[in-house]
Amino acid sequence: MSTDPLIGYSHLHATGIRTFNLLISFSEGANETVVGISKLVDLTVIKSNIAGDDLRALTEFREVTLPALISHPHTASAFVIATGDEAIRASDVIGELLAKNSTTEYLMISNGVNQEAAIKIAVSGATDLSTQSLPGLGEIASPSVIVGYENEPVALTDLVAQFQARGISPILRQFSANFDQDLRTWMLEGTHAIVAFTPRDEYPVGTVMTPVINVSSNSDFHAHFQGDFDLASTDPTERIVEELLGLISRVRTFSEYTKTVLPIFPSSRVVADPTKPIGLLVCNEALTSLAEDIRDHFDEVQLLPMTQEGRSLIRSKELVLAITTGAASEIEFISMASTNFQVMNLSERGSLAALAEATAQEISMHK
């Protein structure tokens, strides 16, 4: 097997296989500004679900999540937006972040500041920062990959040996009962990629920062989505290694291509909006991007997260469409809602495009 050096994007602090210029909300109060900026400049947006007065959550964000994002090998630059009234001031954090990635900056949007003017200033600052951080090419000194599984794959020993022979360090992890949270946690470890032997009752998803190669099982549920997996359970270990090397050559995974990735944070808090009579209940966070695209085409649609809070708002809507992958846990959640709603099931529609089209048709018929 070839042992030629692996070439990636050389950022100022690390060499990765992706280049992301991050736009990060320091608290949920900055989300509106961040969304406004993202409409004008192409950045990787990370919205927050942390209230500005939640000292415990902000402290964890400051000490764990934010440093991990800033120092991730795929991060070229990071522009942090704060409101200024958070329990922790962003200005007190910036020095710590600069030590991890020198192409990091923040902007504080104080109360009373014109939102349009603030967005223009932020766009200029974020653009300058991303220009400063343009990467070169360099050798990946210590390529690493997390291999995650529910039950140990038969060929795991062979796969580990093949990765090691290629100079790639495999890190073995076992999925817990919380598949989504495991992927979020592993993403923050800063490996170059994740190989997920996807649990038999889970839909294949990716993460915002770390590409995920999803390998299907032989379950009946996975049989509905064979085209949504990067590899099948019957593929030899050599194919997994080839797939990883393809990522380093900028080949995208299915979840990257379709944006079926888990947000950094679970769904933010939501309040009833009587001007939006149609609710779109998002039963799997991997479908968030698809749901947002649908919402952006229909002014009367409000997204409802798969939380007790989201479910409590169902009764206030004239029509509720529940978009789901068809996983048992999602169907169980839907069945707990006692109202008139329609289930839009990906496993029955066959593809994300068909699911989006059917959902849009239902909304149009209600107008």
Coordinates of C-alpha atoms in Angstrom, one line a residue:
M1 CA 0.0 0.0 0.0
S2 CA 1.3 3.5 -0.9
T3 CA 2.8 5.5 2.0
D4 CA 3.1 8.8 0.1
P5 CA 2.4 11.7 2.4
L6 CA -1.2 12.9 2.6
I7 CA -1.6 16.5 1.4
G8 CA -4.3 18.8 2.9
Y9 CA -5.0 22.5 3.5
S10 CA -2.4 24.1 5.6
H11 CA -4.0 26.6 8.0
L12 CA -2.0 28.8 10.4
H13 CA -2.5 26.3 13.3
A14 CA -3.0 22.9 11.7
T15 CA -3.4 21.1 8.4
G16 CA -6.9 19.8 7.6
I17 CA -8.8 18.2 4.7
R18 CA -11.5 20.9 4.7
T19 CA -11.4 24.7 4.9
F20 CA -14.1 26.4 7.0
N21 CA -14.5 30.1 7.7
L22 CA -16.7 30.1 10.8
L23 CA -19.4 32.6 11.7
I24 CA -20.3 31.9 15.3
S25 CA -23.0 33.2 17.6
F26 CA -21.7 33.7 21.1
S27 CA -25.3 33.5 22.4
E28 CA -28.7 33.0 20.9
G29 CA -29.2 36.8 20.9
A30 CA -26.7 37.1 18.1
N31 CA -28.4 34.5 15.9
E32 CA -30.4 37.1 13.9
T33 CA -27.3 39.1 13.1
V34 CA -25.4 36.0 12.1
V35 CA -28.2 34.9 9.8
G36 CA -28.2 38.3 8.2
I37 CA -24.5 38.2 7.6
S38 CA -24.7 34.7 6.1
K39 CA -27.0 35.9 3.4
L40 CA -24.3 38.3 2.2
V41 CA -21.1 36.3 2.5
D42 CA -20.4 32.5 2.2
L43 CA -19.4 31.4 5.7
T44 CA -20.0 28.3 7.8
V45 CA -22.7 29.4 10.2
I46 CA -22.9 28.1 13.8
K47 CA -26.0 29.4 15.6
S48 CA -26.3 29.2 19.4
N49 CA -29.1 28.0 21.7
I50 CA -27.5 29.5 24.8
A51 CA -29.4 32.4 26.6
G52 CA -27.2 35.3 27.3
D53 CA -27.7 35.1 31.0
D54 CA -27.0 31.4 31.3
L55 CA -23.6 31.5 32.9
R56 CA -23.3 27.7 33.2
A57 CA -23.9 27.1 29.5
L58 CA -21.8 30.0 28.4
T59 CA -18.9 28.8 30.6
E60 CA -19.1 25.3 29.0
F61 CA -19.2 26.9 25.6
R62 CA -16.2 29.1 26.4
E63 CA -14.1 26.3 27.9
V64 CA -15.1 23.3 25.7
T65 CA -17.0 23.9 22.5
L66 CA -15.6 27.2 21.3
P67 CA -11.9 26.3 21.7
A68 CA -12.5 23.0 20.0
L69 CA -14.1 24.7 17.0
I70 CA -11.4 27.4 16.8
S71 CA -8.6 24.8 16.9
H72 CA -10.2 22.2 14.7
P73 CA -7.8 21.4 11.8
H74 CA -10.5 22.3 9.3
T75 CA -11.0 25.8 10.7
A76 CA -9.3 28.5 8.6
S77 CA -10.8 31.5 10.5
A78 CA -13.5 32.2 13.0
F79 CA -15.6 35.4 13.4
V80 CA -17.6 35.5 16.7
I81 CA -20.7 37.7 17.0
A82 CA -21.8 38.7 20.5
T83 CA -24.6 41.0 21.8
G84 CA -22.6 42.5 24.7
D85 CA -25.1 41.6 27.4
E86 CA -24.0 38.0 27.9
A87 CA -23.0 36.8 31.3
I88 CA -19.5 36.3 29.9
R89 CA -18.0 39.0 27.8
A90 CA -16.7 37.9 24.4
S91 CA -13.9 40.4 24.8
D92 CA -12.6 38.5 27.8
V93 CA -12.4 35.3 25.7
I94 CA -10.8 36.5 22.5
G95 CA -7.2 36.3 23.9
E96 CA -7.7 32.7 24.8
L97 CA -9.0 32.0 21.3
L98 CA -6.2 33.9 19.5
A99 CA -3.7 31.6 21.2
K100 CA -5.4 28.6 19.5
N101 CA -6.0 30.3 16.1
S102 CA -4.6 33.7 15.2
T103 CA -7.3 34.3 12.5
T104 CA -10.0 34.8 15.0
E105 CA -12.0 38.0 15.6
Y106 CA -15.2 39.1 17.4
L107 CA -17.8 41.9 17.0
M108 CA -20.1 43.0 19.7
I109 CA -23.5 44.2 18.6
S110 CA -24.9 46.5 21.4
N111 CA -28.5 47.2 22.0
G112 CA -29.7 50.2 20.0
V113 CA -27.2 49.7 17.2
N114 CA -28.8 49.7 13.7
Q115 CA -29.0 46.1 12.6
E116 CA -28.4 46.8 9.0
A117 CA -25.3 48.9 9.7
A118 CA -24.0 46.2 12.1
I119 CA -24.4 43.6 9.4
K120 CA -22.5 45.6 6.9
I121 CA -19.6 46.1 9.3
A122 CA -19.6 42.4 10.2
V123 CA -19.6 41.4 6.6
S124 CA -16.6 43.5 5.9
G125 CA -14.7 42.2 9.0
A126 CA -15.6 38.6 8.3
T127 CA -14.5 38.9 4.6
D128 CA -11.2 40.5 5.6
L129 CA -10.6 37.7 8.1
S130 CA -11.3 34.9 5.6
T131 CA -9.0 36.6 3.1
Q132 CA -6.2 36.7 5.7
S133 CA -6.7 33.0 6.3
L134 CA -6.4 31.7 2.8
P135 CA -4.7 28.3 3.2
G136 CA -1.8 26.7 1.3
L137 CA -1.1 23.1 0.8
G138 CA 0.9 21.0 3.2
E139 CA 1.5 17.5 4.5
I140 CA -0.9 16.2 7.1
A141 CA 1.6 15.3 9.8
S142 CA -0.7 13.2 12.0
P143 CA -3.8 12.2 10.1
S144 CA -6.4 10.6 12.4
V145 CA -9.9 9.1 12.0
I146 CA -12.5 8.1 14.5
V147 CA -14.1 4.7 13.8
G148 CA -17.5 4.5 15.5
Y149 CA -19.7 1.4 15.8
E150 CA -22.6 0.0 17.8
N151 CA -21.3 -3.6 17.7
E152 CA -17.7 -4.3 16.7
P153 CA -17.5 -4.9 12.9
V154 CA -16.1 -8.3 11.9
A155 CA -13.4 -6.7 9.8
L156 CA -12.4 -4.1 12.4
T157 CA -8.9 -5.5 13.0
D158 CA -8.2 -5.5 9.3
L159 CA -9.5 -2.0 8.9
V160 CA -7.3 -0.7 11.8
A161 CA -4.2 -2.4 10.2
Q162 CA -4.9 -0.8 6.8
F163 CA -5.3 2.6 8.3
Q164 CA -2.1 2.2 10.3
A165 CA -0.2 1.0 7.2
R166 CA -1.3 4.2 5.5
G167 CA 0.0 6.4 8.4
I168 CA -3.5 7.1 9.6
S169 CA -4.2 6.8 13.3
P170 CA -7.6 5.1 14.0
I171 CA -9.4 6.0 17.2
L172 CA -12.0 3.4 18.2
R173 CA -15.3 4.6 19.7
Q174 CA -18.5 2.7 20.6
F175 CA -21.9 4.4 20.0
S176 CA -24.0 5.0 23.1
A177 CA -27.8 5.2 23.0
N178 CA -27.5 8.8 21.9
F179 CA -26.1 8.6 18.3
D180 CA -26.5 12.3 17.5
Q181 CA -24.7 13.5 20.7
D182 CA -21.9 11.0 20.1
L183 CA -21.2 12.5 16.7
R184 CA -21.3 16.0 18.1
T185 CA -18.8 15.0 20.8
W186 CA -16.5 13.2 18.4
M187 CA -16.5 16.1 16.0
L188 CA -15.0 18.3 18.7
E189 CA -12.1 15.9 19.2
G190 CA -10.5 17.4 16.1
T191 CA -9.9 14.3 14.0
H192 CA -9.8 14.7 10.2
A193 CA -12.8 12.3 9.6
I194 CA -15.2 9.9 11.2
V195 CA -16.1 6.4 9.9
A196 CA -19.5 5.6 11.3
F197 CA -20.8 2.0 11.1
T198 CA -24.2 3.6 11.5
P199 CA -26.5 1.9 14.1
R200 CA -29.2 -0.2 12.5
D201 CA -32.1 2.1 13.6
E202 CA -30.4 5.4 12.8
Y203 CA -30.4 7.6 9.6
P204 CA -26.9 8.4 8.2
V205 CA -25.9 11.9 9.2
G206 CA -22.8 14.1 9.2
T207 CA -21.4 16.9 11.3
V208 CA -20.7 20.5 10.6
M209 CA -16.9 20.3 10.9
T210 CA -15.8 16.7 10.5
P211 CA -16.8 14.6 7.4
V212 CA -18.6 11.4 8.3
I213 CA -18.3 8.3 6.1
N214 CA -21.5 6.4 6.9
V215 CA -21.5 2.6 6.4
S216 CA -24.9 0.9 6.4
S217 CA -25.9 -2.2 8.3
N218 CA -28.1 -5.0 6.9
S219 CA -31.2 -3.7 8.8
D220 CA -34.5 -3.3 7.1
F221 CA -34.5 0.4 8.1
H222 CA -31.2 1.0 6.3
A223 CA -32.5 -0.8 3.3
H224 CA -34.8 2.2 2.6
F225 CA -31.7 4.5 2.3
Q226 CA -29.0 2.6 0.6
G227 CA -28.3 5.5 -1.7
D228 CA -27.9 7.8 1.3
F229 CA -24.9 5.8 2.7
D230 CA -21.4 6.3 1.5
L231 CA -20.7 2.6 1.8
A232 CA -22.5 -0.7 2.3
S233 CA -21.9 -3.2 5.0
T234 CA -20.8 -5.7 2.4
D235 CA -18.0 -3.4 1.1
P236 CA -14.4 -4.6 1.8
T237 CA -12.2 -2.7 4.2
E238 CA -10.1 -1.5 1.2
R239 CA -13.1 0.6 0.1
I240 CA -13.3 2.4 3.4
V241 CA -9.7 3.4 3.2
E242 CA -10.2 4.5 -0.4
E243 CA -13.2 6.5 0.7
L244 CA -11.2 8.3 3.4
L245 CA -8.4 9.1 0.9
G246 CA -11.1 10.5 -1.4
L247 CA -12.2 12.9 1.3
I248 CA -8.6 14.2 1.5
S249 CA -8.8 14.8 -2.2
R250 CA -12.0 16.9 -1.6
V251 CA -14.5 14.3 -2.5
R252 CA -17.6 15.0 -0.5
T253 CA -19.6 12.6 1.6
F254 CA -23.4 12.2 1.0
S255 CA -24.2 14.1 4.1
E256 CA -21.9 17.0 3.0
Y257 CA -23.5 17.1 -0.4
T258 CA -27.1 17.1 0.9
K259 CA -26.3 19.1 4.1
T260 CA -27.9 16.3 6.2
V261 CA -25.6 17.3 9.1
L262 CA -26.3 17.8 12.8
P263 CA -26.2 21.4 14.0
I264 CA -23.5 22.1 16.6
F265 CA -26.3 22.8 19.1
P266 CA -29.6 21.0 19.4
S267 CA -32.6 23.1 18.4
S268 CA -32.9 26.6 19.9
R269 CA -35.9 27.7 21.9
V270 CA -39.0 28.6 19.9
V271 CA -42.1 30.7 20.6
A272 CA -45.5 30.7 19.0
D273 CA -45.8 32.8 15.9
P274 CA -49.5 33.4 15.1
T275 CA -48.6 34.9 11.7
K276 CA -47.4 31.4 10.6
P277 CA -50.4 29.0 10.5
I278 CA -48.4 26.0 9.2
G279 CA -45.9 24.1 11.5
L280 CA -43.1 22.0 10.1
L281 CA -42.1 19.6 12.9
V282 CA -38.5 18.5 12.3
C283 CA -38.2 15.0 13.8
N284 CA -34.5 14.5 12.9
E285 CA -32.0 17.3 13.1
A286 CA -30.3 16.0 10.0
L287 CA -33.4 17.3 8.1
T288 CA -32.9 20.8 9.5
S289 CA -31.3 22.2 6.3
L290 CA -34.1 20.7 4.1
A291 CA -36.7 22.1 6.5
E292 CA -35.1 25.6 6.4
D293 CA -35.1 25.6 2.6
I294 CA -38.8 24.8 2.6
R295 CA -39.5 27.4 5.2
D296 CA -37.6 30.0 3.2
H297 CA -40.0 29.4 0.3
F298 CA -43.2 29.8 2.3
D299 CA -43.8 32.8 4.6
E300 CA -46.5 31.0 6.5
V301 CA -44.3 28.1 7.7
Q302 CA -42.7 28.0 11.2
L303 CA -40.2 25.3 12.1
L304 CA -40.9 23.3 15.2
P305 CA -38.1 21.3 16.8
M306 CA -38.5 17.7 18.1
T307 CA -38.7 18.9 21.7
Q308 CA -41.5 19.1 24.3
E309 CA -41.5 22.9 23.6
G310 CA -41.9 22.3 19.8
R311 CA -44.7 19.7 20.4
S312 CA -46.5 22.2 22.7
L313 CA -46.9 24.6 19.8
I314 CA -48.5 22.0 17.5
R315 CA -52.0 22.9 18.7
S316 CA -51.6 26.5 17.7
K317 CA -51.2 25.6 14.0
E318 CA -53.9 25.1 11.3
L319 CA -51.7 22.5 9.7
V320 CA -48.7 20.5 11.0
L321 CA -46.4 18.5 8.7
A322 CA -44.0 16.2 10.5
I323 CA -40.9 15.4 8.4
T324 CA -39.2 12.3 9.6
T325 CA -36.7 9.7 8.4
G326 CA -39.1 7.0 9.7
A327 CA -36.9 5.9 12.6
A328 CA -38.8 4.2 15.4
S329 CA -37.8 6.9 18.0
E330 CA -39.2 9.7 15.7
I331 CA -42.4 7.8 15.0
E332 CA -42.9 7.3 18.7
F333 CA -42.5 11.0 19.3
I334 CA -44.9 11.9 16.6
S335 CA -47.5 9.5 17.9
M336 CA -47.6 11.3 21.2
A337 CA -49.0 14.4 19.6
S338 CA -52.8 14.5 19.7
T339 CA -53.7 16.9 16.8
N340 CA -54.4 16.9 13.1
F341 CA -51.1 16.5 11.4
Q342 CA -49.6 14.7 8.4
V343 CA -46.4 12.6 8.5
M344 CA -44.0 13.1 5.6
N345 CA -41.8 10.0 5.8
L346 CA -38.5 9.9 4.1
S347 CA -38.4 6.1 4.2
E348 CA -41.6 6.1 2.2
R349 CA -40.7 8.8 -0.2
G350 CA -37.4 7.3 -1.2
S351 CA -35.2 10.4 -1.5
L352 CA -34.7 13.8 0.1
A353 CA -35.8 15.5 -3.1
A354 CA -39.0 13.6 -3.2
L355 CA -39.6 14.3 0.5
A356 CA -39.1 18.1 -0.1
E357 CA -41.4 18.1 -3.2
A358 CA -44.2 16.3 -1.4
T359 CA -43.9 18.6 1.6
A360 CA -44.0 21.7 -0.5
Q361 CA -47.1 20.4 -2.4
E362 CA -48.9 19.9 0.9
I363 CA -48.1 23.4 2.0
S364 CA -49.2 24.8 -1.4
M365 CA -52.5 23.0 -1.2
H366 CA -53.2 24.5 2.2
K367 CA -52.6 28.1 1.0

